[in-house]
Amino acid sequence: MSLNRSEKEAVISDVTSLAAKAQTLVMAEYRGISVADMTKLRAEARSKGVTLSVLKNTLARRAVAGSAFEVIGDQMTGPLIYGFSEDAVAAAKVVADFAKTNDKLVIRGGAFGGKALDVNGVKQLASIPSKEVLLAQLLGLMQSPISRTARVLAALAAKRGEGEAAPATDAPAEAEAQPA
């Protein structure tokens, strides 16, 4: 089924707006994937904030022209599914994780930060922890010196408390010993 000119322009407009918001684009060949598996992939992608689209490659090339994803225009051949995400690693994670369990989904490449990524580049991007995990790790690193300082101060206070308590019990014993 072919699209008329106005439908093609609408598709290009939609994908152009997706590309403008996205940080990452991942492409994968989906030849031979069952409808049920494709539905699972789309559901997983939606839950992670990734938009998956099956597009005609000529429309995809036109849509990303002038964007940071233009660098992979020459790789847009064959039956591809395009994953756009605002999170830098979400699209790569969704596609790479699904490709691990389904050998019919073959990662073809992607783009991030205006640079083209090959298959290994997409897999490396997918191995980076999510933004939330990285923020939690950063917060933990920032809290670590503060909590260590607090523990040291608490230990010093406890030690001084023990040190002051011991002479206080010795003092009355000395006082009793002197009058005798």
PDB file of C-alpha atoms in Angstrom:
ATOM      1  CA  MET A   1       0.000   0.000   0.000  1.00  0.00           C
ATOM      2  CA  SER A   2       1.575   3.251  -1.067  1.00  0.00           C
ATOM      3  CA  LEU A   3       1.080   6.562   0.624  1.00  0.00           C
ATOM      4  CA  ASN A   4      -0.066   9.668  -1.183  1.00  0.00           C
ATOM      5  CA  ARG A   5       1.984  12.839  -1.032  1.00  0.00           C
ATOM      6  CA  SER A   6       0.157  14.401   1.927  1.00  0.00           C
ATOM      7  CA  GLU A   7       0.464  11.183   3.957  1.00  0.00           C
ATOM      8  CA  LYS A   8       4.189  11.031   3.195  1.00  0.00           C
ATOM      9  CA  GLU A   9       4.599  14.658   4.291  1.00  0.00           C
ATOM     10  CA  ALA A  10       2.742  13.873   7.531  1.00  0.00           C
ATOM     11  CA  VAL A  11       5.036  10.889   8.207  1.00  0.00           C
ATOM     12  CA  ILE A  12       8.125  12.989   7.493  1.00  0.00           C
ATOM     13  CA  SER A  13       6.832  15.733   9.782  1.00  0.00           C
ATOM     14  CA  ASP A  14       6.153  13.274  12.624  1.00  0.00           C
ATOM     15  CA  VAL A  15       9.554  11.618  12.325  1.00  0.00           C
ATOM     16  CA  THR A  16      11.307  14.987  12.028  1.00  0.00           C
ATOM     17  CA  SER A  17       9.741  16.084  15.325  1.00  0.00           C
ATOM     18  CA  LEU A  18      10.775  12.762  16.918  1.00  0.00           C
ATOM     19  CA  ALA A  19      14.335  13.220  15.681  1.00  0.00           C
ATOM     20  CA  ALA A  20      14.452  16.794  16.968  1.00  0.00           C
ATOM     21  CA  LYS A  21      13.610  15.650  20.519  1.00  0.00           C
ATOM     22  CA  ALA A  22      15.681  12.462  20.511  1.00  0.00           C
ATOM     23  CA  GLN A  23      19.281  12.031  21.620  1.00  0.00           C
ATOM     24  CA  THR A  24      19.671   8.558  20.167  1.00  0.00           C
ATOM     25  CA  LEU A  25      18.528   6.696  17.068  1.00  0.00           C
ATOM     26  CA  VAL A  26      19.002   2.942  16.789  1.00  0.00           C
ATOM     27  CA  MET A  27      18.274   0.914  13.653  1.00  0.00           C
ATOM     28  CA  ALA A  28      17.632  -2.818  13.585  1.00  0.00           C
ATOM     29  CA  GLU A  29      16.635  -5.262  10.890  1.00  0.00           C
ATOM     30  CA  TYR A  30      13.432  -7.042  11.839  1.00  0.00           C
ATOM     31  CA  ARG A  31      13.163  -9.599   9.033  1.00  0.00           C
ATOM     32  CA  GLY A  32      11.389 -12.772  10.201  1.00  0.00           C
ATOM     33  CA  ILE A  33      10.171 -11.509  13.584  1.00  0.00           C
ATOM     34  CA  SER A  34       6.685 -12.693  14.496  1.00  0.00           C
ATOM     35  CA  VAL A  35       3.892 -10.230  15.176  1.00  0.00           C
ATOM     36  CA  ALA A  36       3.767 -11.369  18.810  1.00  0.00           C
ATOM     37  CA  ASP A  37       7.484 -10.677  19.284  1.00  0.00           C
ATOM     38  CA  MET A  38       7.199  -7.310  17.563  1.00  0.00           C
ATOM     39  CA  THR A  39       4.301  -6.435  19.876  1.00  0.00           C
ATOM     40  CA  LYS A  40       6.435  -7.379  22.911  1.00  0.00           C
ATOM     41  CA  LEU A  41       9.282  -5.224  21.602  1.00  0.00           C
ATOM     42  CA  ARG A  42       6.978  -2.247  21.057  1.00  0.00           C
ATOM     43  CA  ALA A  43       5.442  -2.628  24.537  1.00  0.00           C
ATOM     44  CA  GLU A  44       8.892  -2.797  26.150  1.00  0.00           C
ATOM     45  CA  ALA A  45       9.998   0.240  24.156  1.00  0.00           C
ATOM     46  CA  ARG A  46       6.919   2.241  25.164  1.00  0.00           C
ATOM     47  CA  SER A  47       7.510   1.451  28.833  1.00  0.00           C
ATOM     48  CA  LYS A  48      11.085   2.797  28.541  1.00  0.00           C
ATOM     49  CA  GLY A  49      10.134   5.976  26.656  1.00  0.00           C
ATOM     50  CA  VAL A  50      11.410   4.749  23.286  1.00  0.00           C
ATOM     51  CA  THR A  51       9.444   5.339  20.090  1.00  0.00           C
ATOM     52  CA  LEU A  52       9.770   2.508  17.565  1.00  0.00           C
ATOM     53  CA  SER A  53       8.759   3.123  13.961  1.00  0.00           C
ATOM     54  CA  VAL A  54       8.791   1.028  10.825  1.00  0.00           C
ATOM     55  CA  LEU A  55       9.334   3.502   8.004  1.00  0.00           C
ATOM     56  CA  LYS A  56      10.122   3.568   4.349  1.00  0.00           C
ATOM     57  CA  ASN A  57      13.833   4.284   4.230  1.00  0.00           C
ATOM     58  CA  THR A  58      13.462   7.187   1.791  1.00  0.00           C
ATOM     59  CA  LEU A  59      11.014   8.859   4.176  1.00  0.00           C
ATOM     60  CA  ALA A  60      13.332   8.192   7.123  1.00  0.00           C
ATOM     61  CA  ARG A  61      16.278   9.749   5.245  1.00  0.00           C
ATOM     62  CA  ARG A  62      14.239  12.846   4.429  1.00  0.00           C
ATOM     63  CA  ALA A  63      13.001  13.111   8.006  1.00  0.00           C
ATOM     64  CA  VAL A  64      16.479  13.042   9.567  1.00  0.00           C
ATOM     65  CA  ALA A  65      18.038  15.330   6.953  1.00  0.00           C
ATOM     66  CA  GLY A  66      19.500  18.328   8.743  1.00  0.00           C
ATOM     67  CA  SER A  67      19.415  16.630  12.156  1.00  0.00           C
ATOM     68  CA  ALA A  68      22.152  14.958  14.190  1.00  0.00           C
ATOM     69  CA  PHE A  69      21.034  11.615  12.729  1.00  0.00           C
ATOM     70  CA  GLU A  70      21.787  12.574   9.141  1.00  0.00           C
ATOM     71  CA  VAL A  71      25.172  10.849   9.500  1.00  0.00           C
ATOM     72  CA  ILE A  72      23.542   7.418   9.195  1.00  0.00           C
ATOM     73  CA  GLY A  73      21.362   8.184   6.192  1.00  0.00           C
ATOM     74  CA  ASP A  74      23.472   5.944   3.944  1.00  0.00           C
ATOM     75  CA  GLN A  75      22.930   2.980   6.330  1.00  0.00           C
ATOM     76  CA  MET A  76      19.141   3.180   5.985  1.00  0.00           C
ATOM     77  CA  THR A  77      18.615   0.211   3.682  1.00  0.00           C
ATOM     78  CA  GLY A  78      16.530  -2.921   4.008  1.00  0.00           C
ATOM     79  CA  PRO A  79      13.645  -3.643   6.364  1.00  0.00           C
ATOM     80  CA  LEU A  80      14.496  -1.527   9.404  1.00  0.00           C
ATOM     81  CA  ILE A  81      12.828  -0.533  12.608  1.00  0.00           C
ATOM     82  CA  TYR A  82      13.903   2.841  13.956  1.00  0.00           C
ATOM     83  CA  GLY A  83      14.107   3.491  17.701  1.00  0.00           C
ATOM     84  CA  PHE A  84      14.169   7.103  18.880  1.00  0.00           C
ATOM     85  CA  SER A  85      14.696   8.073  22.514  1.00  0.00           C
ATOM     86  CA  GLU A  86      15.195  11.246  24.498  1.00  0.00           C
ATOM     87  CA  ASP A  87      17.219   9.260  27.045  1.00  0.00           C
ATOM     88  CA  ALA A  88      20.705   8.710  25.657  1.00  0.00           C
ATOM     89  CA  VAL A  89      20.793   4.966  26.311  1.00  0.00           C
ATOM     90  CA  ALA A  90      17.152   3.825  26.377  1.00  0.00           C
ATOM     91  CA  ALA A  91      16.752   2.986  22.671  1.00  0.00           C
ATOM     92  CA  ALA A  92      20.053   1.116  22.567  1.00  0.00           C
ATOM     93  CA  LYS A  93      19.155  -0.830  25.740  1.00  0.00           C
ATOM     94  CA  VAL A  94      15.699  -1.840  24.506  1.00  0.00           C
ATOM     95  CA  VAL A  95      16.915  -3.000  21.101  1.00  0.00           C
ATOM     96  CA  ALA A  96      20.085  -4.703  22.399  1.00  0.00           C
ATOM     97  CA  ASP A  97      18.231  -6.519  25.193  1.00  0.00           C
ATOM     98  CA  PHE A  98      15.579  -7.752  22.768  1.00  0.00           C
ATOM     99  CA  ALA A  99      18.239  -8.807  20.248  1.00  0.00           C
ATOM    100  CA  LYS A 100      19.858 -10.999  22.942  1.00  0.00           C
ATOM    101  CA  THR A 101      16.704 -13.085  23.251  1.00  0.00           C
ATOM    102  CA  ASN A 102      15.549 -12.940  19.627  1.00  0.00           C
ATOM    103  CA  ASP A 103      18.199 -13.688  17.010  1.00  0.00           C
ATOM    104  CA  LYS A 104      15.969 -12.448  14.174  1.00  0.00           C
ATOM    105  CA  LEU A 105      16.344  -8.844  15.340  1.00  0.00           C
ATOM    106  CA  VAL A 106      19.720  -7.715  14.029  1.00  0.00           C
ATOM    107  CA  ILE A 107      21.158  -4.384  15.148  1.00  0.00           C
ATOM    108  CA  ARG A 108      22.392  -2.464  12.127  1.00  0.00           C
ATOM    109  CA  GLY A 109      23.688   0.726  13.715  1.00  0.00           C
ATOM    110  CA  GLY A 110      22.626   4.026  15.146  1.00  0.00           C
ATOM    111  CA  ALA A 111      23.583   7.569  15.934  1.00  0.00           C
ATOM    112  CA  PHE A 112      24.309   9.447  19.128  1.00  0.00           C
ATOM    113  CA  GLY A 113      25.609  12.980  19.526  1.00  0.00           C
ATOM    114  CA  GLY A 114      25.920  13.520  15.788  1.00  0.00           C
ATOM    115  CA  LYS A 115      28.163  10.486  15.373  1.00  0.00           C
ATOM    116  CA  ALA A 116      27.348   7.250  13.598  1.00  0.00           C
ATOM    117  CA  LEU A 117      27.487   4.082  15.676  1.00  0.00           C
ATOM    118  CA  ASP A 118      28.178   0.610  14.374  1.00  0.00           C
ATOM    119  CA  VAL A 119      26.772  -2.537  15.983  1.00  0.00           C
ATOM    120  CA  ASN A 120      29.454  -2.562  18.691  1.00  0.00           C
ATOM    121  CA  GLY A 121      28.887   1.133  19.365  1.00  0.00           C
ATOM    122  CA  VAL A 122      25.184   0.503  19.950  1.00  0.00           C
ATOM    123  CA  LYS A 123      26.003  -2.421  22.264  1.00  0.00           C
ATOM    124  CA  GLN A 124      28.480  -0.283  24.218  1.00  0.00           C
ATOM    125  CA  LEU A 125      25.880   2.467  24.523  1.00  0.00           C
ATOM    126  CA  ALA A 126      23.395  -0.130  25.773  1.00  0.00           C
ATOM    127  CA  SER A 127      25.843  -1.267  28.464  1.00  0.00           C
ATOM    128  CA  ILE A 128      25.928   2.196  30.059  1.00  0.00           C
ATOM    129  CA  PRO A 129      23.668   2.427  33.123  1.00  0.00           C
ATOM    130  CA  SER A 130      20.515   4.520  32.831  1.00  0.00           C
ATOM    131  CA  LYS A 131      20.430   8.173  33.824  1.00  0.00           C
ATOM    132  CA  GLU A 132      18.664   7.362  37.102  1.00  0.00           C
ATOM    133  CA  VAL A 133      21.303   4.778  38.062  1.00  0.00           C
ATOM    134  CA  LEU A 134      24.141   7.163  37.195  1.00  0.00           C
ATOM    135  CA  LEU A 135      22.541   9.935  39.273  1.00  0.00           C
ATOM    136  CA  ALA A 136      22.145   7.538  42.206  1.00  0.00           C
ATOM    137  CA  GLN A 137      25.809   6.527  41.920  1.00  0.00           C
ATOM    138  CA  LEU A 138      26.870  10.187  41.782  1.00  0.00           C
ATOM    139  CA  LEU A 139      24.760  10.999  44.822  1.00  0.00           C
ATOM    140  CA  GLY A 140      26.304   8.054  46.664  1.00  0.00           C
ATOM    141  CA  LEU A 141      29.795   9.304  45.821  1.00  0.00           C
ATOM    142  CA  MET A 142      28.901  12.795  46.998  1.00  0.00           C
ATOM    143  CA  GLN A 143      27.412  11.492  50.262  1.00  0.00           C
ATOM    144  CA  SER A 144      30.291   9.131  50.981  1.00  0.00           C
ATOM    145  CA  PRO A 145      32.799  11.718  52.318  1.00  0.00           C
ATOM    146  CA  ILE A 146      30.094  13.383  54.396  1.00  0.00           C
ATOM    147  CA  SER A 147      28.956  10.119  55.948  1.00  0.00           C
ATOM    148  CA  ARG A 148      32.568   9.075  56.600  1.00  0.00           C
ATOM    149  CA  THR A 149      33.218  12.385  58.348  1.00  0.00           C
ATOM    150  CA  ALA A 150      30.070  11.949  60.420  1.00  0.00           C
ATOM    151  CA  ARG A 151      31.136   8.425  61.446  1.00  0.00           C
ATOM    152  CA  VAL A 152      34.619   9.650  62.433  1.00  0.00           C
ATOM    153  CA  LEU A 153      33.144  12.477  64.492  1.00  0.00           C
ATOM    154  CA  ALA A 154      30.713  10.083  66.166  1.00  0.00           C
ATOM    155  CA  ALA A 155      33.566   7.694  66.952  1.00  0.00           C
ATOM    156  CA  LEU A 156      35.645  10.546  68.404  1.00  0.00           C
ATOM    157  CA  ALA A 157      32.714  11.704  70.497  1.00  0.00           C
ATOM    158  CA  ALA A 158      32.159   8.171  71.754  1.00  0.00           C
ATOM    159  CA  LYS A 159      35.859   7.788  72.560  1.00  0.00           C
ATOM    160  CA  ARG A 160      35.953  11.098  74.431  1.00  0.00           C
ATOM    161  CA  GLY A 161      32.793  10.106  76.245  1.00  0.00           C
ATOM    162  CA  GLU A 162      34.458   6.877  77.386  1.00  0.00           C
ATOM    163  CA  GLY A 163      37.671   8.723  78.251  1.00  0.00           C
ATOM    164  CA  GLU A 164      35.843  11.321  80.366  1.00  0.00           C
ATOM    165  CA  ALA A 165      33.662   8.702  82.012  1.00  0.00           C
ATOM    166  CA  ALA A 166      36.657   6.670  83.210  1.00  0.00           C
ATOM    167  CA  PRO A 167      38.404   9.572  85.023  1.00  0.00           C
ATOM    168  CA  ALA A 168      35.112  10.623  86.565  1.00  0.00           C
ATOM    169  CA  THR A 169      34.770   7.227  88.261  1.00  0.00           C
ATOM    170  CA  ASP A 170      38.425   7.358  89.350  1.00  0.00           C
ATOM    171  CA  ALA A 171      38.065  10.800  90.917  1.00  0.00           C
ATOM    172  CA  PRO A 172      35.715   9.780  93.750  1.00  0.00           C
ATOM    173  CA  ALA A 173      37.960   6.826  94.536  1.00  0.00           C
ATOM    174  CA  GLU A 174      40.914   9.208  94.895  1.00  0.00           C
ATOM    175  CA  ALA A 175      38.835  11.551  97.036  1.00  0.00           C
ATOM    176  CA  GLU A 176      37.953   8.692  99.370  1.00  0.00           C
ATOM    177  CA  ALA A 177      41.590   7.629  99.569  1.00  0.00           C
ATOM    178  CA  GLN A 178      42.907  11.075 100.586  1.00  0.00           C
ATOM    179  CA  PRO A 179      40.963  11.606 103.845  1.00  0.00           C
ATOM    180  CA  ALA A 180      42.088   8.308 105.247  1.00  0.00           C
TER     181      ALA A 180
END
